[in-house]
GROMACS .gro file of C-alpha atoms in nm:
model
  466
    1MET     CA    1   3.796  -2.192   0.781
    2GLY     CA    2   3.745  -2.006   1.105
    3GLN     CA    3   4.001  -2.021   1.391
    4GLY     CA    4   4.139  -2.351   1.260
    5SER     CA    5   3.817  -2.528   1.357
    6GLY     CA    6   3.774  -2.693   1.021
    7VAL     CA    7   3.426  -2.534   0.990
    8SER     CA    8   3.366  -2.246   0.753
    9ARG     CA    9   3.138  -1.951   0.813
   10GLY     CA   10   2.895  -2.097   0.562
   11ASP     CA   11   2.894  -2.424   0.756
   12ARG     CA   12   2.818  -2.242   1.080
   13ASN     CA   13   2.533  -2.046   0.922
   14ARG     CA   14   2.387  -2.361   0.770
   15ASN     CA   15   2.417  -2.550   1.097
   16ALA     CA   16   2.242  -2.268   1.280
   17ARG     CA   17   1.961  -2.268   1.024
   18LEU     CA   18   1.918  -2.643   1.055
   19ALA     CA   19   1.910  -2.611   1.434
   20ARG     CA   20   1.627  -2.357   1.410
   21LEU     CA   21   1.434  -2.586   1.179
   22ARG     CA   22   1.497  -2.889   1.400
   23ALA     CA   23   1.346  -2.700   1.692
   24LEU     CA   24   1.024  -2.673   1.489
   25VAL     CA   25   1.044  -3.027   1.348
   26PRO     CA   26   1.160  -3.234   1.648
   27SER     CA   27   1.181  -3.612   1.626
   28THR     CA   28   0.910  -3.635   1.890
   29ASN     CA   29   0.658  -3.469   1.659
   30ALA     CA   30   0.470  -3.632   1.376
   31ILE     CA   31   0.451  -3.433   1.054
   32VAL     CA   32   0.121  -3.318   0.911
   33GLY     CA   33   0.154  -3.254   0.538
   34ILE     CA   34  -0.137  -3.060   0.388
   35ASP     CA   35  -0.198  -2.999   0.019
   36LEU     CA   36  -0.417  -2.688   0.014
   37ALA     CA   37  -0.688  -2.615  -0.239
   38ASP     CA   38  -1.012  -2.423  -0.255
   39THR     CA   39  -1.262  -2.669  -0.111
   40LYS     CA   40  -1.057  -2.991  -0.099
   41GLN     CA   41  -0.779  -3.028   0.158
   42MET     CA   42  -0.564  -3.342   0.160
   43VAL     CA   43  -0.413  -3.412   0.504
   44VAL     CA   44  -0.158  -3.686   0.581
   45VAL     CA   45   0.018  -3.767   0.907
   46THR     CA   46   0.364  -3.921   0.868
   47ASP     CA   47   0.665  -4.009   1.077
   48HIS     CA   48   1.017  -3.889   0.999
   49ASP     CA   49   1.070  -4.177   0.755
   50SER     CA   50   0.776  -4.056   0.544
   51LYS     CA   51   0.566  -4.353   0.650
   52VAL     CA   52   0.202  -4.253   0.631
   53LEU     CA   53   0.033  -4.301   0.967
   54ALA     CA   54  -0.306  -4.163   0.861
   55ARG     CA   55  -0.461  -3.971   0.578
   56LYS     CA   56  -0.795  -3.802   0.523
   57THR     CA   57  -0.959  -3.569   0.273
   58PHE     CA   58  -1.147  -3.272   0.415
   59ARG     CA   59  -1.409  -3.104   0.199
   60CYS     CA   60  -1.393  -2.756   0.348
   61ARG     CA   61  -1.245  -2.410   0.312
   62ALA     CA   62  -0.910  -2.316   0.462
   63TRP     CA   63  -1.068  -2.147   0.765
   64SER     CA   64  -1.238  -2.476   0.857
   65LEU     CA   65  -0.912  -2.672   0.879
   66GLY     CA   66  -0.907  -2.647   1.258
   67THR     CA   67  -1.099  -2.974   1.269
   68ALA     CA   68  -0.835  -3.134   1.044
   69LEU     CA   69  -0.554  -3.021   1.274
   70ASP     CA   70  -0.732  -3.157   1.578
   71TRP     CA   71  -0.783  -3.488   1.397
   72ALA     CA   72  -0.415  -3.502   1.297
   73ALA     CA   73  -0.304  -3.434   1.655
   74GLN     CA   74  -0.516  -3.720   1.782
   75GLN     CA   75  -0.373  -3.956   1.521
   76ALA     CA   76  -0.017  -3.857   1.613
   77VAL     CA   77  -0.072  -3.909   1.986
   78ALA     CA   78  -0.227  -4.248   1.916
   79LYS     CA   79   0.094  -4.350   1.734
   80GLY     CA   80   0.317  -4.244   2.026
   81PHE     CA   81   0.415  -3.891   1.925
   82THR     CA   82   0.392  -3.597   2.163
   83GLY     CA   83   0.273  -3.346   1.906
   84VAL     CA   84   0.266  -3.248   1.539
   85THR     CA   85   0.442  -3.008   1.306
   86VAL     CA   86   0.221  -2.862   1.032
   87ALA     CA   87   0.368  -2.817   0.683
   88CYS     CA   88   0.226  -2.694   0.355
   89GLU     CA   89   0.315  -2.506   0.039
   90PRO     CA   90   0.258  -2.126   0.040
   91THR     CA   91  -0.050  -2.149  -0.181
   92GLY     CA   92  -0.225  -1.816  -0.232
   93HIS     CA   93  -0.365  -1.684   0.096
   94ARG     CA   94  -0.457  -2.024   0.237
   95TRP     CA   95  -0.120  -2.094   0.396
   96ARG     CA   96  -0.156  -1.780   0.609
   97VAL     CA   97  -0.493  -1.907   0.729
   98LEU     CA   98  -0.340  -2.246   0.813
   99GLY     CA   99  -0.053  -2.077   0.996
  100GLN     CA  100  -0.300  -1.884   1.210
  101LEU     CA  101  -0.494  -2.201   1.294
  102ALA     CA  102  -0.173  -2.384   1.385
  103ALA     CA  103  -0.054  -2.096   1.604
  104ASP     CA  104  -0.387  -2.093   1.789
  105ARG     CA  105  -0.325  -2.458   1.880
  106GLY     CA  106   0.042  -2.416   1.966
  107MET     CA  107   0.155  -2.629   1.672
  108PRO     CA  108   0.486  -2.551   1.494
  109PHE     CA  109   0.434  -2.440   1.136
  110VAL     CA  110   0.674  -2.450   0.839
  111CYS     CA  111   0.644  -2.410   0.463
  112VAL     CA  112   0.792  -2.596   0.168
  113GLN     CA  113   0.880  -2.410  -0.150
  114PRO     CA  114   0.666  -2.522  -0.449
  115MET     CA  115   0.983  -2.520  -0.661
  116VAL     CA  116   1.146  -2.771  -0.426
  117THR     CA  117   0.831  -2.982  -0.435
  118SER     CA  118   0.834  -2.979  -0.815
  119TRP     CA  119   1.197  -3.089  -0.830
  120SER     CA  120   1.146  -3.359  -0.569
  121ARG     CA  121   0.837  -3.492  -0.745
  122ARG     CA  122   1.061  -3.618  -1.023
  123THR     CA  123   1.251  -3.841  -0.782
  124GLU     CA  124   0.937  -4.023  -0.666
  125ASP     CA  125   0.887  -4.234  -0.978
  126LEU     CA  126   0.915  -4.214  -1.353
  127THR     CA  127   0.555  -4.107  -1.408
  128PHE     CA  128   0.593  -3.746  -1.286
  129ASP     CA  129   0.249  -3.781  -1.128
  130LYS     CA  130   0.100  -3.476  -0.961
  131THR     CA  131  -0.194  -3.552  -0.736
  132ASP     CA  132  -0.314  -3.403  -0.411
  133GLU     CA  133  -0.256  -3.730  -0.230
  134LYS     CA  134   0.105  -3.764  -0.347
  135ASP     CA  135   0.185  -3.396  -0.297
  136ALA     CA  136   0.075  -3.406   0.066
  137VAL     CA  137   0.311  -3.697   0.135
  138LEU     CA  138   0.589  -3.523  -0.055
  139ILE     CA  139   0.546  -3.207   0.155
  140ALA     CA  140   0.574  -3.416   0.471
  141ARG     CA  141   0.884  -3.596   0.342
  142LEU     CA  142   1.062  -3.271   0.255
  143THR     CA  143   0.976  -3.134   0.597
  144ALA     CA  144   1.126  -3.441   0.765
  145GLN     CA  145   1.444  -3.377   0.564
  146LEU     CA  146   1.440  -3.012   0.686
  147ARG     CA  147   1.406  -2.895   0.326
  148CYS     CA  148   1.158  -2.635   0.442
  149TYR     CA  149   1.170  -2.282   0.578
  150ILE     CA  150   1.025  -2.076   0.859
  151PRO     CA  151   0.758  -1.843   0.717
  152GLU     CA  152   0.760  -1.472   0.788
  153PRO     CA  153   0.613  -1.404   1.133
  154VAL     CA  154   0.277  -1.233   1.147
  155ASP     CA  155   0.306  -0.864   1.238
  156GLU     CA  156   0.038  -0.606   1.182
  157THR     CA  157   0.268  -0.316   1.094
  158TRP     CA  158   0.500  -0.511   0.864
  159GLY     CA  159   0.201  -0.685   0.709
  160ARG     CA  160   0.046  -0.350   0.628
  161LEU     CA  161   0.369  -0.236   0.464
  162ARG     CA  162   0.373  -0.556   0.257
  163TYR     CA  163   0.023  -0.495   0.122
  164LEU     CA  164   0.093  -0.128   0.052
  165GLY     CA  165   0.409  -0.228  -0.134
  166ALA     CA  166   0.208  -0.464  -0.353
  167ARG     CA  167  -0.046  -0.187  -0.415
  168ARG     CA  168   0.229   0.057  -0.510
  169GLU     CA  169   0.380  -0.189  -0.756
  170GLN     CA  170   0.039  -0.238  -0.916
  171LEU     CA  171  -0.006   0.138  -0.953
  172VAL     CA  172   0.343   0.180  -1.101
  173VAL     CA  173   0.265  -0.085  -1.363
  174GLU     CA  174  -0.066   0.084  -1.443
  175ARG     CA  175   0.103   0.421  -1.479
  176VAL     CA  176   0.368   0.286  -1.714
  177SER     CA  177   0.100   0.110  -1.919
  178GLN     CA  178  -0.104   0.430  -1.948
  179VAL     CA  179   0.197   0.631  -2.060
  180GLN     CA  180   0.289   0.369  -2.317
  181GLN     CA  181  -0.060   0.369  -2.460
  182ILE     CA  182  -0.063   0.748  -2.488
  183ARG     CA  183   0.274   0.744  -2.661
  184ALA     CA  184   0.167   0.473  -2.905
  185LEU     CA  185  -0.158   0.650  -2.992
  186LEU     CA  186   0.016   0.981  -3.056
  187GLU     CA  187   0.285   0.815  -3.266
  188CYS     CA  188   0.007   0.675  -3.482
  189VAL     CA  189  -0.216   0.979  -3.531
  190TRP     CA  190  -0.018   1.289  -3.420
  191PRO     CA  191   0.358   1.216  -3.394
  192ALA     CA  192   0.447   1.586  -3.410
  193ALA     CA  193   0.309   1.632  -3.056
  194LEU     CA  194   0.583   1.408  -2.914
  195ASP     CA  195   0.855   1.628  -3.062
  196THR     CA  196   0.739   1.947  -2.890
  197ALA     CA  197   0.922   1.864  -2.565
  198ARG     CA  198   1.246   1.686  -2.494
  199GLN     CA  199   1.084   1.449  -2.244
  200PRO     CA  200   0.712   1.507  -2.293
  201PHE     CA  201   0.590   1.260  -2.030
  202ARG     CA  202   0.810   1.423  -1.765
  203SER     CA  203   0.694   1.774  -1.857
  204ARG     CA  204   0.402   1.908  -1.654
  205THR     CA  205   0.344   2.177  -1.915
  206TRP     CA  206   0.323   1.928  -2.202
  207ILE     CA  207   0.088   1.697  -2.013
  208THR     CA  208  -0.135   1.988  -1.910
  209ALA     CA  209  -0.145   2.134  -2.261
  210LEU     CA  210  -0.235   1.796  -2.407
  211SER     CA  211  -0.511   1.763  -2.147
  212VAL     CA  212  -0.649   2.103  -2.247
  213ILE     CA  213  -0.660   1.999  -2.612
  214CYS     CA  214  -0.829   1.667  -2.540
  215GLU     CA  215  -1.064   1.779  -2.262
  216ARG     CA  216  -1.174   2.127  -2.367
  217ASP     CA  217  -1.183   2.078  -2.742
  218SER     CA  218  -1.244   1.698  -2.745
  219GLY     CA  219  -0.934   1.643  -2.957
  220ASP     CA  220  -1.046   1.880  -3.234
  221LEU     CA  221  -0.710   2.034  -3.328
  222GLN     CA  222  -0.864   2.279  -3.575
  223GLN     CA  223  -1.093   2.419  -3.308
  224THR     CA  224  -0.799   2.467  -3.073
  225ARG     CA  225  -0.614   2.642  -3.355
  226ARG     CA  226  -0.905   2.876  -3.428
  227ARG     CA  227  -0.920   2.989  -3.064
  228GLY     CA  228  -0.572   3.135  -3.102
  229LEU     CA  229  -0.241   3.105  -2.920
  230ALA     CA  230  -0.322   3.359  -2.648
  231HIS     CA  231  -0.639   3.175  -2.553
  232PHE     CA  232  -0.452   2.844  -2.551
  233GLU     CA  233  -0.174   2.982  -2.328
  234GLN     CA  234  -0.430   3.122  -2.086
  235ALA     CA  235  -0.613   2.790  -2.064
  236VAL     CA  236  -0.290   2.601  -1.999
  237ARG     CA  237  -0.185   2.851  -1.732
  238ARG     CA  238  -0.518   2.811  -1.550
  239GLU     CA  239  -0.494   2.433  -1.563
  240ILE     CA  240  -0.132   2.437  -1.440
  241THR     CA  241  -0.236   2.650  -1.142
  242ARG     CA  242  -0.529   2.423  -1.068
  243ARG     CA  243  -0.296   2.125  -1.058
  244GLY     CA  244  -0.065   2.291  -0.809
  245GLY     CA  245   0.196   2.431  -1.049
  246GLN     CA  246   0.314   2.789  -1.081
  247LYS     CA  247   0.358   2.873  -1.448
  248PRO     CA  248   0.390   2.680  -1.774
  249SER     CA  249   0.681   2.667  -2.012
  250LEU     CA  250   0.565   2.893  -2.291
  251ARG     CA  251   0.818   2.743  -2.530
  252ILE     CA  252   0.653   2.401  -2.503
  253VAL     CA  253   0.305   2.553  -2.524
  254ARG     CA  254   0.394   2.738  -2.845
  255HIS     CA  255   0.560   2.434  -3.001
  256LEU     CA  256   0.253   2.224  -2.927
  257PHE     CA  257   0.027   2.495  -3.070
  258THR     CA  258   0.237   2.502  -3.388
  259ALA     CA  259   0.208   2.123  -3.417
  260LEU     CA  260  -0.172   2.156  -3.440
  261THR     CA  261  -0.141   2.211  -3.815
  262ASP     CA  262   0.081   1.910  -3.873
  263GLN     CA  263  -0.087   1.658  -4.101
  264THR     CA  264   0.147   1.367  -4.035
  265GLY     CA  265  -0.022   1.054  -3.904
  266VAL     CA  266  -0.334   0.852  -3.970
  267LEU     CA  267  -0.579   1.141  -3.991
  268ALA     CA  268  -0.889   0.924  -4.015
  269HIS     CA  269  -0.812   0.781  -3.671
  270ARG     CA  270  -0.694   1.106  -3.513
  271ARG     CA  271  -1.024   1.212  -3.356
  272GLY     CA  272  -1.096   0.872  -3.206
  273ALA     CA  273  -0.739   0.818  -3.087
  274LEU     CA  274  -0.728   1.158  -2.917
  275GLU     CA  275  -1.056   1.077  -2.746
  276ARG     CA  276  -0.893   0.765  -2.610
  277VAL     CA  277  -0.592   0.972  -2.504
  278GLN     CA  278  -0.838   1.190  -2.311
  279PHE     CA  279  -0.957   0.887  -2.114
  280LEU     CA  280  -0.600   0.771  -2.055
  281LEU     CA  281  -0.495   1.114  -1.925
  282ARG     CA  282  -0.778   1.099  -1.672
  283ASP     CA  283  -0.675   0.749  -1.568
  284TRP     CA  284  -0.311   0.857  -1.545
  285GLN     CA  285  -0.394   1.153  -1.323
  286HIS     CA  286  -0.609   0.934  -1.100
  287THR     CA  287  -0.330   0.675  -1.079
  288GLU     CA  288  -0.081   0.947  -0.980
  289HIS     CA  289  -0.306   1.059  -0.697
  290GLN     CA  290  -0.349   0.703  -0.573
  291LEU     CA  291   0.024   0.641  -0.600
  292ALA     CA  292   0.107   0.953  -0.400
  293ASP     CA  293  -0.139   0.850  -0.129
  294THR     CA  294   0.002   0.495  -0.116
  295GLU     CA  295   0.360   0.620  -0.091
  296ALA     CA  296   0.266   0.862   0.185
  297ARG     CA  297   0.115   0.573   0.381
  298MET     CA  298   0.431   0.366   0.332
  299ILE     CA  299   0.651   0.647   0.458
  300ASN     CA  300   0.424   0.689   0.761
  301ILE     CA  301   0.480   0.322   0.840
  302LEU     CA  302   0.856   0.375   0.818
  303ASP     CA  303   0.816   0.655   1.070
  304GLU     CA  304   0.610   0.426   1.291
  305LEU     CA  305   0.886   0.162   1.273
  306GLN     CA  306   1.145   0.436   1.343
  307LEU     CA  307   1.341   0.339   1.032
  308THR     CA  308   1.313   0.653   0.818
  309GLU     CA  309   1.626   0.819   0.953
  310LEU     CA  310   1.824   0.497   0.922
  311VAL     CA  311   1.732   0.414   0.562
  312THR     CA  312   1.775   0.770   0.439
  313SER     CA  313   2.126   0.779   0.587
  314ILE     CA  314   2.230   0.589   0.272
  315THR     CA  315   2.326   0.857   0.024
  316GLY     CA  316   2.095   0.865  -0.278
  317LEU     CA  317   1.835   0.630  -0.129
  318SER     CA  318   1.492   0.784  -0.080
  319ALA     CA  319   1.250   0.686   0.194
  320ILE     CA  320   1.000   0.544  -0.055
  321GLY     CA  321   1.273   0.346  -0.232
  322ALA     CA  322   1.372   0.187   0.099
  323ALA     CA  323   1.008   0.130   0.191
  324ALA     CA  324   0.953  -0.058  -0.136
  325ILE     CA  325   1.247  -0.287  -0.052
  326LEU     CA  326   1.134  -0.344   0.307
  327ALA     CA  327   0.782  -0.418   0.187
  328GLU     CA  328   0.927  -0.720   0.005
  329THR     CA  329   1.179  -0.834   0.267
  330GLY     CA  330   0.966  -0.783   0.576
  331ASP     CA  331   1.140  -0.740   0.910
  332LEU     CA  332   1.511  -0.778   0.835
  333THR     CA  333   1.577  -0.916   1.184
  334ARG     CA  334   1.430  -1.248   1.070
  335PHE     CA  335   1.734  -1.300   0.845
  336ALA     CA  336   2.035  -1.449   1.023
  337THR     CA  337   2.291  -1.293   0.788
  338ALA     CA  338   2.314  -1.027   0.521
  339ARG     CA  339   2.384  -1.299   0.265
  340ALA     CA  340   2.050  -1.456   0.350
  341VAL     CA  341   1.880  -1.135   0.234
  342VAL     CA  342   2.083  -1.142  -0.088
  343LYS     CA  343   1.977  -1.502  -0.150
  344HIS     CA  344   1.617  -1.411  -0.073
  345ALA     CA  345   1.636  -1.152  -0.351
  346GLY     CA  346   1.798  -1.396  -0.594
  347LEU     CA  347   2.104  -1.173  -0.624
  348ALA     CA  348   2.358  -1.419  -0.484
  349PRO     CA  349   2.628  -1.529  -0.728
  350ARG     CA  350   2.599  -1.883  -0.860
  351GLU     CA  351   2.945  -2.033  -0.895
  352LYS     CA  352   3.047  -2.310  -1.134
  353LEU     CA  353   3.368  -2.471  -1.010
  354SER     CA  354   3.479  -2.830  -1.062
  355GLY     CA  355   3.843  -2.932  -1.036
  356THR     CA  356   4.037  -2.704  -1.267
  357PHE     CA  357   3.726  -2.589  -1.450
  358THR     CA  358   3.588  -2.242  -1.376
  359GLY     CA  359   3.260  -2.150  -1.539
  360ARG     CA  360   3.089  -1.818  -1.572
  361THR     CA  361   2.943  -1.681  -1.250
  362LYS     CA  362   2.585  -1.559  -1.275
  363LEU     CA  363   2.318  -1.454  -1.033
  364THR     CA  364   2.082  -1.724  -0.911
  365GLY     CA  365   1.763  -1.533  -0.990
  366GLN     CA  366   1.571  -1.778  -0.769
  367GLY     CA  367   1.444  -1.538  -0.500
  368ARG     CA  368   1.162  -1.284  -0.498
  369PRO     CA  369   1.144  -1.111  -0.840
  370SER     CA  370   0.960  -0.813  -0.691
  371LEU     CA  371   1.239  -0.767  -0.436
  372ARG     CA  372   1.500  -0.767  -0.711
  373LEU     CA  373   1.299  -0.510  -0.903
  374ALA     CA  374   1.261  -0.285  -0.596
  375ALA     CA  375   1.633  -0.308  -0.523
  376TRP     CA  376   1.725  -0.237  -0.886
  377ARG     CA  377   1.505   0.072  -0.898
  378ALA     CA  378   1.646   0.207  -0.572
  379VAL     CA  379   2.012   0.137  -0.661
  380TRP     CA  380   1.985   0.267  -1.017
  381GLY     CA  381   1.853   0.597  -0.888
  382ALA     CA  382   2.102   0.608  -0.602
  383GLN     CA  383   2.413   0.536  -0.807
  384ARG     CA  384   2.399   0.885  -0.961
  385ASN     CA  385   2.430   1.046  -0.617
  386ASN     CA  386   2.608   0.783  -0.408
  387PRO     CA  387   2.987   0.792  -0.459
  388VAL     CA  388   3.027   0.424  -0.365
  389TYR     CA  389   2.764   0.304  -0.613
  390ALA     CA  390   2.889   0.547  -0.879
  391ALA     CA  391   3.246   0.421  -0.844
  392ARG     CA  392   3.129   0.061  -0.861
  393TYR     CA  393   2.922   0.132  -1.170
  394GLN     CA  394   3.211   0.316  -1.334
  395HIS     CA  395   3.441   0.025  -1.259
  396LEU     CA  396   3.204  -0.233  -1.408
  397THR     CA  397   3.141  -0.031  -1.723
  398SER     CA  398   3.510   0.034  -1.788
  399LEU     CA  399   3.646  -0.321  -1.756
  400GLN     CA  400   3.851  -0.454  -2.043
  401ASP     CA  401   3.714  -0.807  -2.001
  402ASN     CA  402   3.354  -0.899  -1.918
  403LYS     CA  403   3.247  -0.536  -1.940
  404LEU     CA  404   2.906  -0.430  -1.815
  405THR     CA  405   2.713  -0.295  -2.114
  406LEU     CA  406   2.379  -0.119  -2.145
  407PRO     CA  407   2.107  -0.251  -2.375
  408LYS     CA  408   2.076  -0.073  -2.707
  409PRO     CA  409   1.780   0.165  -2.746
  410LYS     CA  410   1.489   0.022  -2.941
  411PRO     CA  411   1.479   0.157  -3.299
  412GLN     CA  412   1.195   0.394  -3.380
  413SER     CA  413   1.054   0.146  -3.632
  414GLN     CA  414   1.021  -0.123  -3.363
  415ARG     CA  415   0.821   0.085  -3.116
  416PRO     CA  416   0.458  -0.015  -3.067
  417SER     CA  417   0.189   0.119  -3.294
  418CYS     CA  418  -0.169   0.199  -3.201
  419ALA     CA  419  -0.267  -0.159  -3.286
  420THR     CA  420  -0.056  -0.288  -2.995
  421CYS     CA  421  -0.135  -0.028  -2.730
  422THR     CA  422  -0.349  -0.244  -2.507
  423PRO     CA  423  -0.367  -0.236  -2.128
  424SER     CA  424  -0.160  -0.554  -2.121
  425SER     CA  425   0.134  -0.396  -2.303
  426PRO     CA  426   0.456  -0.479  -2.115
  427PRO     CA  427   0.634  -0.200  -1.925
  428ALA     CA  428   0.930  -0.032  -2.092
  429SER     CA  429   1.185   0.221  -1.982
  430ASP     CA  430   1.177   0.431  -2.296
  431GLY     CA  431   1.181   0.765  -2.118
  432ILE     CA  432   0.885   0.662  -1.904
  433PRO     CA  433   0.907   0.723  -1.529
  434THR     CA  434   0.921   0.368  -1.391
  435SER     CA  435   0.995   0.487  -1.037
  436PRO     CA  436   0.798   0.725  -0.815
  437PRO     CA  437   0.846   1.100  -0.861
  438THR     CA  438   1.004   1.126  -0.517
  439GLU     CA  439   1.295   0.910  -0.625
  440PRO     CA  440   1.591   1.047  -0.825
  441GLU     CA  441   1.505   1.087  -1.192
  442GLN     CA  442   1.615   0.792  -1.403
  443PRO     CA  443   1.797   0.820  -1.735
  444GLN     CA  444   1.604   0.737  -2.047
  445GLN     CA  445   1.769   0.397  -2.102
  446PRO     CA  446   1.845   0.219  -1.774
  447PRO     CA  447   1.973  -0.137  -1.788
  448SER     CA  448   1.722  -0.417  -1.761
  449PRO     CA  449   1.622  -0.511  -1.405
  450PRO     CA  450   1.793  -0.823  -1.271
  451ASN     CA  451   1.575  -1.125  -1.333
  452GLN     CA  452   1.777  -1.391  -1.507
  453GLY     CA  453   2.126  -1.352  -1.366
  454GLY     CA  454   2.435  -1.257  -1.562
  455ARG     CA  455   2.700  -0.990  -1.525
  456LYS     CA  456   2.462  -0.708  -1.608
  457GLN     CA  457   2.298  -0.749  -1.271
  458ALA     CA  458   2.613  -0.668  -1.075
  459VAL     CA  459   2.498  -0.309  -1.030
  460GLY     CA  460   2.196  -0.421  -0.833
  461ALA     CA  461   2.386  -0.691  -0.648
  462SER     CA  462   2.691  -0.499  -0.531
  463PRO     CA  463   2.530  -0.292  -0.252
  464THR     CA  464   2.408  -0.603  -0.075
  465ARG     CA  465   2.756  -0.750  -0.051
  466HIS     CA  466   2.874  -0.503   0.211
   0.00000   0.00000   0.00000
């Protein structure tokens, strides 16, 4: 309780949030609930008791809903209301279009979470019906109960950062997938190549030498062997220089040259698999170039927002790591409290207390999964260089009770074979760089990113509690 007022800080924050929502959903406004779809838009006008005043189906695209809003405003005025509040679910891109149309007409606009709609649908009747007509009324009813939220305001600069962040995440996933496929193919047809460097996919020399073998000699290991070691070293050195490097590691080059005679693996598939590795290496290099360009654009936006110096003042946090987080959160000034940001990420603790019973506290995991992933990547890299994060991590991993533990490495026999190395293979952290090169290098077996709650996510959650 604060100052003996009988109202807690949480009560004050909740009351302030409800006051902001009430300003957008005043009792003098009717509520327009819209269930958005591709070419069919269901529009209902209700009062604050969820009584339907009018309903109409519009066969049009989202950009043509201006006519529907004008119709809804006329219906509301005819029933004695002074205006309308527009509400919908954040469906694809259409809700942004509707928000723009509402703003052009000076109409308040709010959104209802689809998860809340799904839960509330069960309270309507015992049939669990899901129809456009019922969903539109349900959206209006939830809005009248203030079980809605204020969408992120439209801003050109922050919007650009959001789209670049989504592009970067796509490229990171593609890069991880390409590396996994290369690893799986080599494990199938030429496993000796993976043992020639400690971390082959982090070694520029190893990657370049493998490219020389696949590109110049089309994966013909015997032909590369016949050319001789000196010729191979010279070709790798030229390729390293062309890619912006200085000189190769001759130890890795010689180990890879020695592995050319190794006969372990499915030899009948070796030529074809190495040809596919050639294509993947090209794709990987192209993805790296696109990723570098995207990250440079994101950092330029941070400079434009004058936030680079501020975010990099956190020890161990890189500019691109902070940009990835801000791309998911948007302008942080739209959050009333720091805890609101934590809840938005799904990293808030979920307590279980009832009388004398105390259950296990986990993370909610109900926010933006991509924000949790961005925060986990940034904090996991920063904890090696930030004394506060390092001390927190050391404390959690040295507890006697409820100790934070790392997942066990996957056994060699359980790693994917060439039969499973498809573009849809899930990302893994098995020594593969899952964060951009500009961020601190990650250990080979980082803990799983926070997505389902539990004590293991405390590392990612602790920095946001300050």
